[in-house]
Amino acid sequence: MSSEIVHVPLNALDHLHRPNYVKLCYYLPLQPGAKPIDVFEDLGKGLHKTFVQVPWLGGKVFRQSPDAAGYLPGQRELRYKPAAAAPVDGPLPHQLRFNELESDYTFAELREEGFPSDAYDDQELLSVPIEGNLDTGCDVFVAQANFIPDGCVLCMSTCHAAIDGTAMVTVMKLWADNCRSLYDANEPVEPFPAESSDRTLLDKLWIPPKGGASLQDADAWTRGLVGLRPSEGSTTPIDFQNWFGNDHPNPPRLMKNRTFYMSAANMTALQKECEEATSEEGANTGPLSGNDVVTALMWRSLVRARAAAADDTLDEESVLESAIDGRMEFSQSVPPSYLGNITFYNQSAIPVADLLDPAVPLGRVARAIRAGAGRVNSASLHHAYALIKGVADYAQLKPRFRRTAGADMLISNLLLFPVDEIRFGTQKFGNEGRAEAVRCFNGPFNHVARISFILPRRSKGGIELAMNLFEEEMDCLLEDDEFNRFCLEL
């Protein structure tokens, strides 16, 4: 194994995302008699093989030295040593931790209750900071195997400065494939495409807009794709280690995360209601998607709950950011397995008064989301990429949801994440090594940001929604008649 440290600069779009950690937890049944320590050792061996295939996954994210060629203030880089290809005889990767939960639940009981998100403190499932320390290095990948009777809650996270949500699932599949290959020589793991780790790929595929791209000339929606606003020209670095979004000197209260279920029948009824309302208004932004209407319900319900519990009035306007996976639209030459960040933010804005007015049909809210989503194409993403490449300091990049005050938020749709393709094998796991549920947790990132998720599809026809609110806000959401017509708390 080479002892030389490899340095890889992260690209412009990687800098849209802070070095924060969001956790995906996979609820895996175990085979009868499977011993936790044996399962853990196999998971560690599979992870080692993964780090051999993609060495930088076992590395860290650092600030780049100002002396580096092409340095820009705020520039970050990957640092790693190539992993030894020999079988693991010594310690397992330190990025994987072992934990036996002191739990009253068996796996069957968790299943019976719908895998509730509050069964465990999510920091007990995997302890991660709000953000990693770029001076000492942020682990690219961390995970913890949590064992309960007859089950394993396998929780993983990645440093968002290096990997986006889609890539998290790709990494998880690669890990599972490597674990399965430990038992079955007929299931070799295919070589991982080199271009999937190429941090220069987006620059190679980028087509600069004709006439250039000026931040001041770009409209608000295009700027919002990459977290830029023309009024924020300051390049003063933000101390995110001590920043909590509200100019608050101490960490505010932690928000609660709850998971809700929407049946297929309720989703159909919701879409019909939104389509009929907008048809009556003569809206012509094209057909509404399922994502449009579900996101609209979440947006209005969350703002309504926040307003009902607020001591003061909210902002006059609410801006919703919806995460966009740019792999398909940026270029057809971006492989689906690309492991860097290629996430943009569709922005929709509505007066808070309209969101709170029961006379305003939900379909109008969904149309506001569709109006932005309909603009997403290769040209618009390349234009936004030009803007982000033109900044003088990466500290200028800050999506709006990174605060708890006001009425802004992020809703990220993970519904189509291919989690059913993640199979750890039948040697130690039940259900063919597939997770029976997937949950998304923010950990202490709940201190600083308003983020909710449409979770990966796990049950036929229905969908699950993960939403975060302060306790008194969550109480208001649970009493919301419109929300309760469509959603059931798990």
XYZ file of C-alpha atoms in Angstrom:
490
model
C 0.000 0.000 0.000
C 1.297 3.442 -0.899
C 1.853 5.732 2.085
C 1.572 8.815 -0.091
C -1.498 10.941 0.566
C -3.562 11.731 -2.522
C -5.039 15.258 -2.790
C -8.114 15.789 -5.004
C -9.717 19.267 -5.239
C -13.507 19.258 -5.001
C -15.348 20.950 -7.861
C -17.460 24.095 -7.801
C -20.795 22.332 -7.290
C -19.424 20.351 -4.337
C -19.082 23.706 -2.538
C -22.817 24.361 -2.623
C -23.042 21.863 0.229
C -21.599 22.253 3.699
C -19.621 19.404 5.332
C -22.757 18.382 7.236
C -24.053 14.864 7.818
C -27.560 13.511 7.162
C -28.154 9.875 8.100
C -29.879 7.078 6.196
C -30.888 4.143 8.412
C -31.670 0.724 6.944
C -33.758 -1.667 9.048
C -32.495 -5.189 8.241
C -33.883 -8.459 9.648
C -31.324 -11.076 10.702
C -31.378 -14.798 10.053
C -32.300 -16.880 13.133
C -29.158 -17.520 15.145
C -27.033 -14.872 13.415
C -24.604 -13.431 15.961
C -24.186 -9.637 15.976
C -20.386 -9.793 16.137
C -20.261 -12.110 13.089
C -22.605 -9.840 11.148
C -20.486 -6.839 12.116
C -17.251 -8.493 10.984
C -18.760 -9.347 7.602
C -20.016 -5.777 7.217
C -16.497 -4.554 8.014
C -14.896 -6.861 5.459
C -17.366 -5.705 2.813
C -16.653 -2.078 3.668
C -12.919 -2.697 3.350
C -13.468 -4.085 -0.159
C -15.523 -0.974 -0.945
C -12.667 1.290 0.160
C -10.299 -0.701 -2.058
C -12.594 -0.100 -5.027
C -13.183 3.600 -4.297
C -10.268 4.649 -2.046
C -11.382 8.228 -1.376
C -14.503 6.933 0.392
C -12.149 6.003 3.223
C -10.577 9.464 3.221
C -11.460 12.890 4.577
C -12.475 16.357 3.391
C -10.119 19.225 4.310
C -9.667 22.875 3.528
C -7.262 23.204 0.647
C -3.982 24.990 1.213
C -3.985 28.554 -0.188
C -0.696 27.631 -1.869
C -2.382 25.023 -4.081
C -2.656 25.704 -7.797
C -5.989 27.281 -8.747
C -6.927 27.959 -5.111
C -10.120 29.926 -4.442
C -11.092 31.109 -0.947
C -13.151 28.390 0.691
C -11.759 25.649 -1.587
C -11.903 22.114 -0.176
C -10.220 18.877 -1.168
C -10.277 15.135 -0.578
C -7.274 13.519 1.067
C -6.815 9.780 1.268
C -4.384 6.894 1.132
C -5.139 4.002 -1.220
C -6.517 1.028 0.741
C -4.596 -2.260 0.804
C -6.135 -4.788 -1.546
C -5.212 -7.794 0.624
C -7.972 -9.443 2.701
C -8.609 -7.819 6.046
C -6.604 -9.622 8.744
C -6.255 -6.697 11.116
C -8.629 -4.049 12.413
C -11.805 -3.372 10.462
C -12.321 0.127 8.977
C -12.587 2.630 11.820
C -15.467 4.321 9.991
C -17.771 1.413 10.972
C -18.867 1.175 14.612
C -20.566 -1.605 16.588
C -23.487 -0.992 18.944
C -25.916 -3.236 20.783
C -28.966 -1.124 21.545
C -30.567 -1.269 24.962
C -33.975 -1.677 23.408
C -37.368 -2.957 24.464
C -38.137 -3.612 20.800
C -37.554 -6.779 18.862
C -37.317 -6.387 15.096
C -40.784 -7.934 14.718
C -42.222 -5.380 17.142
C -40.586 -2.515 15.248
C -42.136 -3.865 12.052
C -45.549 -4.156 13.703
C -45.452 -0.466 14.697
C -44.335 0.690 11.256
C -40.687 1.371 12.202
C -41.476 4.599 14.098
C -38.840 7.310 13.767
C -38.841 8.035 17.497
C -38.109 4.455 18.618
C -34.488 5.520 19.212
C -32.550 8.719 19.609
C -31.011 9.016 16.168
C -27.674 10.123 17.678
C -27.612 6.742 19.431
C -27.946 5.072 16.025
C -25.017 7.104 14.699
C -23.422 10.105 16.355
C -22.432 12.795 13.865
C -21.758 16.524 14.293
C -23.702 19.362 12.711
C -20.656 19.751 10.495
C -17.274 18.106 10.436
C -14.116 20.058 11.197
C -12.400 20.934 7.928
C -9.146 21.759 9.723
C -8.729 18.269 11.185
C -10.619 16.544 8.377
C -14.205 15.270 7.944
C -14.634 11.545 7.341
C -16.202 11.037 3.911
C -18.072 7.951 5.147
C -19.228 6.863 8.612
C -21.571 4.076 9.703
C -22.798 2.168 12.735
C -24.335 -1.285 12.962
C -26.963 -1.243 15.734
C -28.216 -4.628 16.881
C -31.544 -5.508 18.488
C -33.112 -8.979 18.870
C -33.440 -10.468 15.358
C -32.436 -7.250 13.585
C -29.840 -4.702 12.642
C -30.429 -0.982 12.195
C -27.574 -0.114 9.852
C -27.090 3.649 9.897
C -24.720 5.445 7.540
C -23.835 8.993 6.613
C -21.480 10.816 4.304
C -19.937 14.269 4.322
C -22.271 16.292 2.092
C -19.317 18.367 0.866
C -18.178 15.261 -1.034
C -21.318 13.184 -1.729
C -24.988 13.939 -2.390
C -28.050 11.891 -1.472
C -28.220 9.867 -4.672
C -24.552 8.967 -4.297
C -25.178 7.837 -0.702
C -27.478 5.114 -2.042
C -24.945 4.161 -4.738
C -22.253 3.770 -2.072
C -24.607 1.695 0.075
C -25.349 -0.616 -2.861
C -21.638 -1.044 -3.552
C -21.067 -1.938 0.120
C -23.910 -4.458 0.044
C -22.608 -6.007 -3.179
C -19.181 -6.426 -1.595
C -20.712 -8.043 1.497
C -22.710 -10.459 -0.666
C -19.598 -11.377 -2.644
C -17.969 -12.644 0.578
C -20.307 -15.650 0.457
C -20.998 -16.216 -3.213
C -18.227 -16.434 -5.788
C -20.899 -16.327 -8.485
C -21.701 -12.720 -7.535
C -18.479 -10.845 -8.283
C -18.577 -7.089 -7.870
C -18.221 -5.261 -11.169
C -15.365 -2.739 -11.474
C -16.588 0.691 -10.465
C -16.552 3.231 -13.365
C -13.573 5.584 -12.979
C -15.583 8.551 -14.287
C -17.957 8.170 -11.319
C -15.171 9.518 -9.080
C -13.853 12.124 -11.530
C -14.155 15.563 -9.865
C -13.314 17.234 -13.194
C -16.184 15.517 -15.054
C -18.708 18.340 -14.714
C -16.203 20.898 -15.994
C -15.520 18.670 -18.998
C -19.239 18.363 -19.788
C -20.213 21.954 -18.985
C -21.254 24.129 -21.935
C -20.747 27.831 -21.056
C -23.789 29.968 -21.930
C -23.402 32.220 -24.937
C -22.495 35.728 -23.867
C -21.301 34.569 -20.451
C -23.199 34.586 -17.166
C -23.491 37.501 -14.753
C -24.853 37.065 -11.229
C -26.570 40.448 -11.368
C -28.239 39.661 -14.710
C -29.445 36.174 -13.772
C -32.993 35.862 -12.468
C -33.753 34.824 -8.893
C -34.706 31.255 -9.827
C -31.423 30.616 -11.681
C -29.408 32.113 -8.825
C -31.346 30.029 -6.343
C -30.352 26.805 -8.128
C -26.874 27.281 -6.649
C -27.612 29.202 -3.460
C -26.753 32.689 -4.720
C -28.538 35.978 -4.164
C -27.326 39.264 -5.689
C -27.801 41.167 -2.443
C -25.302 38.908 -0.740
C -22.096 40.015 -2.378
C -20.052 39.764 0.809
C -17.280 37.200 0.759
C -16.831 37.221 4.531
C -16.468 33.567 5.570
C -19.290 32.236 7.732
C -18.349 30.382 10.920
C -20.780 27.495 10.536
C -19.275 25.731 13.550
C -20.965 28.392 15.708
C -23.756 29.516 13.384
C -27.297 28.456 14.169
C -29.285 30.427 11.626
C -30.970 32.864 14.016
C -28.000 34.913 15.282
C -28.501 32.873 18.440
C -25.462 32.693 20.767
C -26.391 29.207 21.995
C -27.768 26.149 20.203
C -31.551 26.445 19.999
C -33.813 23.539 20.831
C -33.590 20.436 18.723
C -36.506 19.853 16.398
C -38.506 16.636 16.452
C -38.518 14.293 13.469
C -41.691 12.326 12.760
C -42.598 9.914 9.974
C -46.044 9.877 8.325
C -47.703 7.499 5.876
C -49.840 8.439 2.873
C -51.760 5.580 1.256
C -51.981 5.150 -2.505
C -55.695 5.981 -2.370
C -55.022 9.218 -0.488
C -52.273 10.189 -2.895
C -54.668 9.679 -5.814
C -57.331 11.753 -4.049
C -54.800 14.510 -3.315
C -53.687 14.687 -6.933
C -57.279 14.763 -8.191
C -58.158 17.560 -5.788
C -55.169 19.649 -6.894
C -55.772 19.049 -10.601
C -59.453 19.996 -10.356
C -58.712 23.179 -8.423
C -56.113 24.414 -10.877
C -58.278 23.464 -13.853
C -60.986 25.750 -12.489
C -58.422 28.566 -12.179
C -57.245 28.069 -15.769
C -53.641 27.242 -14.822
C -51.565 26.117 -17.801
C -48.163 25.097 -16.417
C -48.634 21.490 -17.543
C -49.714 18.362 -15.660
C -48.946 18.200 -11.960
C -46.696 15.375 -10.808
C -47.192 13.308 -7.685
C -44.127 15.045 -6.255
C -45.717 18.464 -6.916
C -48.871 17.722 -4.947
C -47.244 15.864 -2.042
C -44.620 18.582 -1.682
C -47.360 21.220 -1.785
C -49.250 19.508 1.047
C -46.070 19.279 3.128
C -45.118 22.911 2.429
C -48.489 24.372 3.384
C -48.931 22.093 6.407
C -45.476 22.855 7.784
C -45.821 26.620 7.359
C -49.291 26.518 8.893
C -47.966 24.601 11.916
C -45.066 27.023 12.317
C -47.391 30.022 12.086
C -49.834 28.581 14.611
C -47.078 28.057 17.174
C -45.095 31.237 16.472
C -44.833 34.039 19.033
C -44.366 36.534 16.198
C -45.644 36.629 12.625
C -43.598 34.805 10.020
C -41.956 36.434 7.023
C -44.289 37.832 4.372
C -43.027 35.239 1.884
C -42.110 31.565 2.156
C -39.441 30.171 -0.162
C -39.416 26.418 -0.671
C -36.251 24.789 -1.955
C -36.673 21.384 -3.590
C -33.541 19.325 -4.179
C -32.934 18.407 -7.838
C -30.730 15.484 -8.873
C -28.962 16.878 -11.942
C -27.539 13.596 -13.243
C -30.131 13.248 -15.985
C -30.463 16.894 -16.969
C -26.912 18.250 -16.696
C -25.616 15.894 -19.371
C -26.462 12.446 -20.696
C -22.771 11.670 -20.232
C -22.988 11.927 -16.435
C -23.111 8.298 -15.260
C -25.949 7.416 -12.847
C -23.220 6.171 -10.500
C -21.494 9.594 -10.292
C -20.487 9.974 -6.639
C -19.968 13.731 -6.349
C -22.527 16.436 -5.711
C -24.773 17.241 -8.621
C -27.712 18.597 -6.634
C -29.379 21.914 -7.439
C -32.283 23.665 -5.688
C -35.552 24.490 -7.420
C -37.061 27.518 -5.649
C -40.745 28.324 -5.314
C -42.057 31.413 -3.502
C -45.558 32.085 -2.171
C -46.861 34.774 0.217
C -47.298 33.274 3.673
C -50.800 34.770 3.751
C -51.743 32.612 0.747
C -50.352 29.475 2.369
C -52.425 30.173 5.476
C -55.623 31.125 3.622
C -57.996 28.124 3.427
C -59.657 29.741 0.407
C -56.439 29.318 -1.619
C -56.595 25.852 -3.202
C -53.686 23.507 -2.609
C -53.437 23.087 -6.374
C -52.209 26.680 -6.642
C -49.353 25.814 -4.279
C -48.528 22.763 -6.389
C -48.527 24.940 -9.532
C -45.912 27.219 -7.979
C -43.660 24.185 -7.510
C -44.348 22.927 -11.047
C -43.521 26.356 -12.551
C -39.923 26.056 -11.340
C -39.531 22.323 -11.918
C -40.667 22.807 -15.517
C -37.698 25.126 -16.148
C -35.097 22.502 -15.234
C -33.114 21.439 -18.288
C -29.521 21.174 -19.414
C -29.312 24.854 -20.432
C -30.656 26.186 -17.122
C -28.367 23.946 -15.063
C -25.339 24.910 -17.172
C -26.233 28.584 -16.710
C -26.402 28.090 -12.929
C -23.113 26.184 -13.032
C -21.546 29.153 -14.761
C -22.688 31.374 -11.887
C -21.195 29.108 -9.245
C -17.916 28.910 -11.147
C -17.794 32.704 -11.213
C -17.864 33.348 -7.449
C -14.837 34.965 -5.832
C -15.287 33.042 -2.568
C -17.260 29.873 -1.924
C -18.623 31.463 1.279
C -21.118 33.243 -0.999
C -23.035 29.993 -1.476
C -25.836 29.488 1.040
C -29.231 27.945 0.261
C -32.105 29.619 2.070
C -33.278 26.695 4.200
C -30.229 26.917 6.473
C -32.028 28.715 9.266
C -34.842 27.844 11.645
C -36.509 31.275 11.835
C -38.716 32.675 9.079
C -40.796 30.582 6.698
C -38.248 29.036 4.317
C -37.546 25.306 4.094
C -36.180 22.424 2.040
C -38.170 19.374 0.991
C -36.097 16.645 -0.627
C -37.719 13.827 -2.583
C -35.913 10.504 -2.075
C -38.853 8.450 -3.367
C -37.068 7.014 -6.413
C -33.836 6.155 -4.602
C -33.288 2.496 -5.665
C -33.026 1.081 -2.147
C -34.512 -2.271 -3.223
C -31.326 -2.845 -5.223
C -29.341 -2.824 -1.963
C -29.022 -6.503 -0.987
C -26.609 -7.708 1.711
C -27.283 -11.380 0.934
C -29.040 -14.216 2.720
C -26.104 -15.635 4.682
C -26.739 -13.442 7.727
C -29.826 -11.402 6.768
C -33.485 -12.123 6.154
C -35.612 -10.587 3.359
C -32.779 -11.391 0.888
C -30.644 -8.832 2.681
C -32.974 -5.976 1.761
C -34.064 -3.340 4.241
C -37.696 -3.518 5.355
C -37.702 0.229 6.048
C -35.465 3.223 5.434
C -35.460 6.311 7.637
C -33.692 9.634 7.185
C -32.442 11.542 10.241
C -30.821 14.970 10.569
C -29.237 14.559 14.002
C -27.972 17.889 15.384
C -28.433 19.407 11.907
C -32.000 19.837 13.186
C -30.543 22.730 15.187
C -29.889 24.818 12.109
C -32.099 23.896 9.166
C -35.684 23.240 8.124
C -35.497 19.980 6.150
C -38.151 17.370 5.396
C -38.059 14.304 3.161
C -40.250 12.147 0.969
C -38.668 8.810 1.840
C -37.608 6.034 -0.548
C -40.539 3.890 -1.593
C -40.783 0.788 0.596
C -44.453 -0.229 0.658
C -46.519 -0.925 -2.415
C -48.577 2.059 -3.389
C -48.021 4.171 -0.285
C -45.332 6.713 0.560
C -43.674 7.877 3.775
C -42.861 11.457 4.736
C -40.263 12.558 7.304
C -40.915 16.039 8.726
C -39.107 18.094 11.373
C -40.689 20.719 13.634
C -40.258 22.027 17.161
C -42.469 20.286 19.712
C -45.221 22.904 19.847
C -45.191 23.154 16.039
C -45.475 19.370 15.724
C -48.483 19.465 18.043
C -50.116 21.950 15.655
C -49.346 19.759 12.645
C -50.956 16.759 14.335
C -54.156 18.815 14.724
C -54.180 20.037 11.109
C -57.403 18.805 9.495
C -56.195 18.969 5.890
C -52.932 17.168 6.652
C -54.731 14.491 8.671
C -57.114 13.815 5.795
C -54.184 12.437 3.798
C -51.469 11.383 6.282
C -51.181 9.050 9.256
C -48.376 9.284 11.832
C -46.246 6.161 12.213
